[in-house]
mmCIF file of C-alpha atoms in Angstrom:
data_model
loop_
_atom_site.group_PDB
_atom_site.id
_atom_site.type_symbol
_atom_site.label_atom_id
_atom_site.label_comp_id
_atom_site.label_asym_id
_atom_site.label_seq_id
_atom_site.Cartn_x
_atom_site.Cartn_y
_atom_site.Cartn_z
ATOM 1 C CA UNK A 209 -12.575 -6.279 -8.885
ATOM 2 C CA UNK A 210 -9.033 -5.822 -8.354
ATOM 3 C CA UNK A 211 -5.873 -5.118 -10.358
ATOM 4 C CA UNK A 212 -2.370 -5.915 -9.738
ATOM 5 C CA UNK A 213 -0.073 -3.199 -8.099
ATOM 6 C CA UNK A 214 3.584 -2.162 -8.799
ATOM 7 C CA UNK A 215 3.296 1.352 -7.039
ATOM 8 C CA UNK A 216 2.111 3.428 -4.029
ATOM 9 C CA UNK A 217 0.356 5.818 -6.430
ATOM 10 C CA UNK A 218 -2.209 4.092 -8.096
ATOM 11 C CA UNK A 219 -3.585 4.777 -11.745
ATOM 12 C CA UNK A 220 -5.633 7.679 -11.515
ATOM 13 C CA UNK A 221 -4.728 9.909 -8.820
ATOM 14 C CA UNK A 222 -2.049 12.990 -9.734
ATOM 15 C CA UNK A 223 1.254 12.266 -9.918
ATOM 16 C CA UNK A 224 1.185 8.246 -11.166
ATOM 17 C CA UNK A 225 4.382 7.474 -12.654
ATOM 18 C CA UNK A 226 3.629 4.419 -15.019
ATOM 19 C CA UNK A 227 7.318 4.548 -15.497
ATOM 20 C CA UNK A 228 8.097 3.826 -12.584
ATOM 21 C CA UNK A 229 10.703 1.210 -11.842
ATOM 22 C CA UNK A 230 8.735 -1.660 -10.593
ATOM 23 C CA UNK A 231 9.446 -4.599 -8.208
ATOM 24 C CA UNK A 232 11.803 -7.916 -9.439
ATOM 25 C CA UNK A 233 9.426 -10.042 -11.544
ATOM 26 C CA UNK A 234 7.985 -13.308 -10.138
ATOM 27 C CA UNK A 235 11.195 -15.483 -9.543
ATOM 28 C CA UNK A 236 10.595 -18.758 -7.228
ATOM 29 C CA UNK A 237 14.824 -20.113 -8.450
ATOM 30 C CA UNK A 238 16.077 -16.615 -7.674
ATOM 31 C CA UNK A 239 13.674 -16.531 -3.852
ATOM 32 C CA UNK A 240 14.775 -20.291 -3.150
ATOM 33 C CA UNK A 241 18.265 -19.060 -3.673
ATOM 34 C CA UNK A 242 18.042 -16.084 -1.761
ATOM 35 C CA UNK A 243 16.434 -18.317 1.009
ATOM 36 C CA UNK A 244 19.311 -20.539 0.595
ATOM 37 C CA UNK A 245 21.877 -17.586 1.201
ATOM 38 C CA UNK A 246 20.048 -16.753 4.514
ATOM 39 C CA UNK A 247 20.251 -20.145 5.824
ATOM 40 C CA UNK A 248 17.106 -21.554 5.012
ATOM 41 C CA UNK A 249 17.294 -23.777 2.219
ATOM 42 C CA UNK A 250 13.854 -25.484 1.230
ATOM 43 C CA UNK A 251 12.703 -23.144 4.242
ATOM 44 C CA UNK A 252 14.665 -25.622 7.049
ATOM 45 C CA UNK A 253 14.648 -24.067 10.492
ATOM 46 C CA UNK A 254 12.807 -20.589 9.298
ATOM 47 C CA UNK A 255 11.521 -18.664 12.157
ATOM 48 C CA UNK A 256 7.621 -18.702 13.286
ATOM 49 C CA UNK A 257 5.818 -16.446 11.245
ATOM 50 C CA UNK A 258 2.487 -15.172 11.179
ATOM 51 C CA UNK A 259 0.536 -13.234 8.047
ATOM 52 C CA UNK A 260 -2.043 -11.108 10.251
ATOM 53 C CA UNK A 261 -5.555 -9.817 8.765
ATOM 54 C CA UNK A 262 -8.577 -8.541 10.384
ATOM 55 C CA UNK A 263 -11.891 -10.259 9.670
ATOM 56 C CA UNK A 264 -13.847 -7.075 8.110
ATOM 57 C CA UNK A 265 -13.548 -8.303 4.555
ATOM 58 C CA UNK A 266 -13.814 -12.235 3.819
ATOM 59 C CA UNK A 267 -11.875 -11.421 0.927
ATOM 60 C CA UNK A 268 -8.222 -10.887 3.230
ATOM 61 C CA UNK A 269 -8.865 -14.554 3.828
ATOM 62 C CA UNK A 270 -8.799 -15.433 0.806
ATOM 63 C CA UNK A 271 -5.545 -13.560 0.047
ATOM 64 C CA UNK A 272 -3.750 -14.935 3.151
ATOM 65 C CA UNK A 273 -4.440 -18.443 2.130
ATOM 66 C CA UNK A 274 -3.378 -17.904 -1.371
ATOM 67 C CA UNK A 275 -0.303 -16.401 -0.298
ATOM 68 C CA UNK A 276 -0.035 -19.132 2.786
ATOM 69 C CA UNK A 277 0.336 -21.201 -0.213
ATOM 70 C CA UNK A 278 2.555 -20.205 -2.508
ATOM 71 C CA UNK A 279 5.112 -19.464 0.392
ATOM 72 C CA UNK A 280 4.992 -23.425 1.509
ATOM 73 C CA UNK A 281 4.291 -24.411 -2.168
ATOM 74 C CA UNK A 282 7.542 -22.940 -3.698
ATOM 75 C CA UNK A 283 9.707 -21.708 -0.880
ATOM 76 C CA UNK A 284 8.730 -24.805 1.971
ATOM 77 C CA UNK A 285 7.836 -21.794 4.196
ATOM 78 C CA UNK A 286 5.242 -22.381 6.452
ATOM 79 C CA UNK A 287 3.447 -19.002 7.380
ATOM 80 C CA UNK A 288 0.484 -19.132 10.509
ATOM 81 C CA UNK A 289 -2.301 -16.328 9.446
ATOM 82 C CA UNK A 290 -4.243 -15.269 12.488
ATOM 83 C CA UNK A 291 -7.231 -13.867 11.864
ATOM 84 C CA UNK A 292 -8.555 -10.839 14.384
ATOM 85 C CA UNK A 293 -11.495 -8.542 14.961
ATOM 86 C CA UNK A 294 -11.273 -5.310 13.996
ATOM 87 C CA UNK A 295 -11.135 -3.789 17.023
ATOM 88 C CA UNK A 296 -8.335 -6.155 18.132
ATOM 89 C CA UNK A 297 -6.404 -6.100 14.769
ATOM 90 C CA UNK A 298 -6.497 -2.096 15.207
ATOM 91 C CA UNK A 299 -5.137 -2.076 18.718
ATOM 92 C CA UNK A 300 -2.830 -4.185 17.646
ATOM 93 C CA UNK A 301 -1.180 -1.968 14.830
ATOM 94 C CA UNK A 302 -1.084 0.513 17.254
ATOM 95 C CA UNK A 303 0.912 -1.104 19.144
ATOM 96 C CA UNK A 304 3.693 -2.331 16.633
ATOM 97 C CA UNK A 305 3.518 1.545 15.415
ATOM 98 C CA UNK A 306 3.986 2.488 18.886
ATOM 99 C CA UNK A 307 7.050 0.081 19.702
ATOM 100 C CA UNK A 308 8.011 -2.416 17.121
ATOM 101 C CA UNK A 309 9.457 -4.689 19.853
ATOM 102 C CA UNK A 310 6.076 -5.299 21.517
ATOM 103 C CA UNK A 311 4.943 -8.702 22.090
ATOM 104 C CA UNK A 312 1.458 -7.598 19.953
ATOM 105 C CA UNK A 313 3.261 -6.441 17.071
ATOM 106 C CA UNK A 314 3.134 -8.180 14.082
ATOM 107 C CA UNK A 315 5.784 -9.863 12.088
ATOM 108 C CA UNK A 316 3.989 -9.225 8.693
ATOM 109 C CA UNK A 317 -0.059 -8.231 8.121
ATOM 110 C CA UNK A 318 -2.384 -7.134 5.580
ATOM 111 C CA UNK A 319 -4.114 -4.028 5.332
ATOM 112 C CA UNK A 320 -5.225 -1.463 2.434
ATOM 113 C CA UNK A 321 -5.673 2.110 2.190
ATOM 114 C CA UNK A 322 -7.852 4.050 0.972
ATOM 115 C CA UNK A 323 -7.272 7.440 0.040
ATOM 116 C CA UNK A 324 -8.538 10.684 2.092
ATOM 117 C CA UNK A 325 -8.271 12.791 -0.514
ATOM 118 C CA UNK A 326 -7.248 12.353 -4.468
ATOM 119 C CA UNK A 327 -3.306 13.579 -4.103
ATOM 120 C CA UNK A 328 0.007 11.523 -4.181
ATOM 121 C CA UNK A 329 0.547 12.967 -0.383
ATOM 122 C CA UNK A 330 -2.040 10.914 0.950
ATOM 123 C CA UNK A 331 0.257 7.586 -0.423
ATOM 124 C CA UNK A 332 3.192 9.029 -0.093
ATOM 125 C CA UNK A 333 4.102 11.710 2.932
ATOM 126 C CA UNK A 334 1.262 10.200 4.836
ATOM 127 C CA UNK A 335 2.176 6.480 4.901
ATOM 128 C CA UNK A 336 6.337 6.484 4.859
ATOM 129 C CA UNK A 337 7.580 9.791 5.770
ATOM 130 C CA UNK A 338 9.545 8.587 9.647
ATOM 131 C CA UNK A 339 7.465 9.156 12.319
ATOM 132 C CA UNK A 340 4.244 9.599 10.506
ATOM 133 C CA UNK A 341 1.144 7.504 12.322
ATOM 134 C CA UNK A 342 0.663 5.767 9.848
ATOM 135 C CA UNK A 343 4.203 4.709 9.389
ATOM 136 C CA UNK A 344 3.541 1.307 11.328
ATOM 137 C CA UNK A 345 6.761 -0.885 9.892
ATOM 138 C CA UNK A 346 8.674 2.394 10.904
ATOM 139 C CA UNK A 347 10.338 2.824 7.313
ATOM 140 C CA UNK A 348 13.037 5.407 7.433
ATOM 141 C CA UNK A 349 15.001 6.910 4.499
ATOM 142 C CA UNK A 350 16.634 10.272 5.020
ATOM 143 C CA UNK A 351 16.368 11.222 0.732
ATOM 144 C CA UNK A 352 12.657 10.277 1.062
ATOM 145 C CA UNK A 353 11.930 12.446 4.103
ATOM 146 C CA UNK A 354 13.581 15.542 2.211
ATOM 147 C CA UNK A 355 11.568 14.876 -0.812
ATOM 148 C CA UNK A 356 8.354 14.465 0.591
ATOM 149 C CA UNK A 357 8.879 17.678 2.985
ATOM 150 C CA UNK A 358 10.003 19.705 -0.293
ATOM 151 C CA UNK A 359 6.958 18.688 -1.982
ATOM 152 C CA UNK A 360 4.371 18.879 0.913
ATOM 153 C CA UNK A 361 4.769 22.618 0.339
ATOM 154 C CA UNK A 362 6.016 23.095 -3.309
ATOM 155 C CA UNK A 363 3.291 24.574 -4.928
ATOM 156 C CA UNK A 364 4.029 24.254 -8.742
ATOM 157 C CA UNK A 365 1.736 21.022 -9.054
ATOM 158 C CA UNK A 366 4.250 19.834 -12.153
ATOM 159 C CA UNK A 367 7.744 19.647 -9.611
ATOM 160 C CA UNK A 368 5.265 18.359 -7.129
ATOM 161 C CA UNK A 369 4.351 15.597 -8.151
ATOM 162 C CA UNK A 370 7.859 15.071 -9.434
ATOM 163 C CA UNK A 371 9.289 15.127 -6.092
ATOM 164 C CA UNK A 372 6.702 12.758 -4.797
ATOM 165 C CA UNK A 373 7.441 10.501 -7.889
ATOM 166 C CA UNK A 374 11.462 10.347 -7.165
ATOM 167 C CA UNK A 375 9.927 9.461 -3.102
ATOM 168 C CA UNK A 376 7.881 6.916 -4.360
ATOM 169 C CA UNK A 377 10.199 5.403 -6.731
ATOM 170 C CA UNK A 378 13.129 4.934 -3.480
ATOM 171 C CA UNK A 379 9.985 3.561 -1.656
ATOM 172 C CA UNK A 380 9.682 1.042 -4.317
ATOM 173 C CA UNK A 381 13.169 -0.094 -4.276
ATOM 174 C CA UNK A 382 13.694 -0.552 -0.361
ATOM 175 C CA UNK A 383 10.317 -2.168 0.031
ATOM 176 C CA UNK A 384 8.446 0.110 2.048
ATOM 177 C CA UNK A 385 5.128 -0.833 1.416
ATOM 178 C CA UNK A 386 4.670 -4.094 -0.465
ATOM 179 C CA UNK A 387 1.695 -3.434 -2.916
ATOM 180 C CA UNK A 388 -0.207 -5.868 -4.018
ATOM 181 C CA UNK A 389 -3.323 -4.765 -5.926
ATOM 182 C CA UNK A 390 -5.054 -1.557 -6.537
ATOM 183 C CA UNK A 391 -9.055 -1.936 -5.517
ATOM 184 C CA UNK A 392 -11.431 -0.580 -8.325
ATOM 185 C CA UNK A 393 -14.358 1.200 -7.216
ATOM 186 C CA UNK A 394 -18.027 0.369 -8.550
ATOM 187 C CA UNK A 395 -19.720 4.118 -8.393
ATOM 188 C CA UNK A 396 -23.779 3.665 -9.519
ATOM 189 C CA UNK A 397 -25.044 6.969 -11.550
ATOM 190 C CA UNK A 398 -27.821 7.840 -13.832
ATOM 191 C CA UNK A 399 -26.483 8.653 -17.254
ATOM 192 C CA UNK A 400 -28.409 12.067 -16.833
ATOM 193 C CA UNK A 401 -25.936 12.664 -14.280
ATOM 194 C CA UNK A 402 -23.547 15.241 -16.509
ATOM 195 C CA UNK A 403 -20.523 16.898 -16.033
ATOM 196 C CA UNK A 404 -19.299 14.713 -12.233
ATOM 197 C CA UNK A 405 -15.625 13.463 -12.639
ATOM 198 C CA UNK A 406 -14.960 10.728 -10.284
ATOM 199 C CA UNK A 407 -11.660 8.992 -9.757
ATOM 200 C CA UNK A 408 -11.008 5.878 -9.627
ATOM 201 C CA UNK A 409 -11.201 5.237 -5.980
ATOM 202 C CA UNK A 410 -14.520 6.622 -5.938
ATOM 203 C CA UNK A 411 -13.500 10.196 -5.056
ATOM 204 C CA UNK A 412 -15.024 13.842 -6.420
ATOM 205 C CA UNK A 413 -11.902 15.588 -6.434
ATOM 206 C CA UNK A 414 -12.922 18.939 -6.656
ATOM 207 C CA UNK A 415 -15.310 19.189 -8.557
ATOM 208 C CA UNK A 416 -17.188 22.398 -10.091
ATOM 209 C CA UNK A 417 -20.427 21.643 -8.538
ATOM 210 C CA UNK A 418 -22.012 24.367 -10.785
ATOM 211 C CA UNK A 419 -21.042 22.207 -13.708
ATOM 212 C CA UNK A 420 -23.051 19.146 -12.779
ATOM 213 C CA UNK A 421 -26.270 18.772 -14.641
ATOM 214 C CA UNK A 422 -29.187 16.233 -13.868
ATOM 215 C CA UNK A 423 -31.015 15.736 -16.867
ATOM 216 C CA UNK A 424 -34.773 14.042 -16.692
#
């Protein structure tokens, strides 16, 4: 099961902002028009694009074609999605993180993340900050970099997560990460299992182990 996403820090993990000022709402008149602006009206003469997803999950598939469609549905944009191994897909990120003007790197792919550990860092510092690894569309704000630097080390958890909120929310408006959905995670236990918090993406974050109780 999934749910749809309008932030880097999902529901759940310290430091979500539901207030957070979200992406434009669905709008096919205003994208034809901003299409139109760039010189593609009805998507005339736009440039070869591919979608690019790795074959792990058959469920990217099924995104990429639903998205496939609604580009040529609405905009007349035609969009190729190739479809690599892992291994392949991988190397191939690595190589548009590496140098964003190599032949192997992608115009647009799909990927998710899931977190190392339950704090807004892991979304935040560790996926936008310049120069990061896992920075692969090499997004760059100079505000966001402070911000995430102040709060890597502030150690008042409330101005924290503050900072990373105020990152987050210019990450939001330039568009560096397009989220689409939040995953949910399914986490099997025995309701004599007492006293285990879990988050939502299936993480024990910290939990007082001498707390947890297994009942008969």
């Amino acid at each position: 099961a999934v749910v749809e996403a309008d932030t880097l820090i999902p529901p759940g993990m310290p430091g979500f902002n539901p207030n957070a000022t979200k992406l434009q709402a669905y709008d096919v008149a205003a994208a034809k028009k901003l299409l139109a602006d760039a010189g593609y009206a009805n998507g005339q003469n736009f440039p070869k694009v591919a979608l690019a997803i790795n074959n792990q999950d058959p469920n990217y598939g099924k995104l990429a074609a639903a998205l496939q469609q609604m580009w040529q549905e609405n905009l007349g944009v035609n969009v190729d999605v190739n479809t690599e191994e892992l291994s392949k897909f991988n190397n191939d990120l690595t190589a548009m993180a590496n140098n964003p003007s190599d032949p192997n790197a992608f115009t647009m792919y799909l990927s998710v993340w899931g977190a190392d550990y339950p704090d807004p860092q892991n979304f935040v510092s560790q996926q936008l900050h310049t120069g990061v690894g896992n920075n692969n569309g090499h997004y760059s704000n100079k505000q966001f970099d402070q911000l995430t630097d102040q709060a890597d080390v502030e150690t008042d958890a409330t101005k924290r997560y503050q900072l990373y909120q105020q990152a987050e929310q210019i990450a939001l408006t330039e568009v560096g990460w397009l989220p689409l959905y939040y995953g949910k995670a399914n986490i099997l236990m025995k309701p004599t299992v007492k006293n285990l918090t879990v988050t939502p993406q299936g993480l024990f974050p910290n939990p007082d182990w001498t707390a947890v109780t297994v009942g008969p």
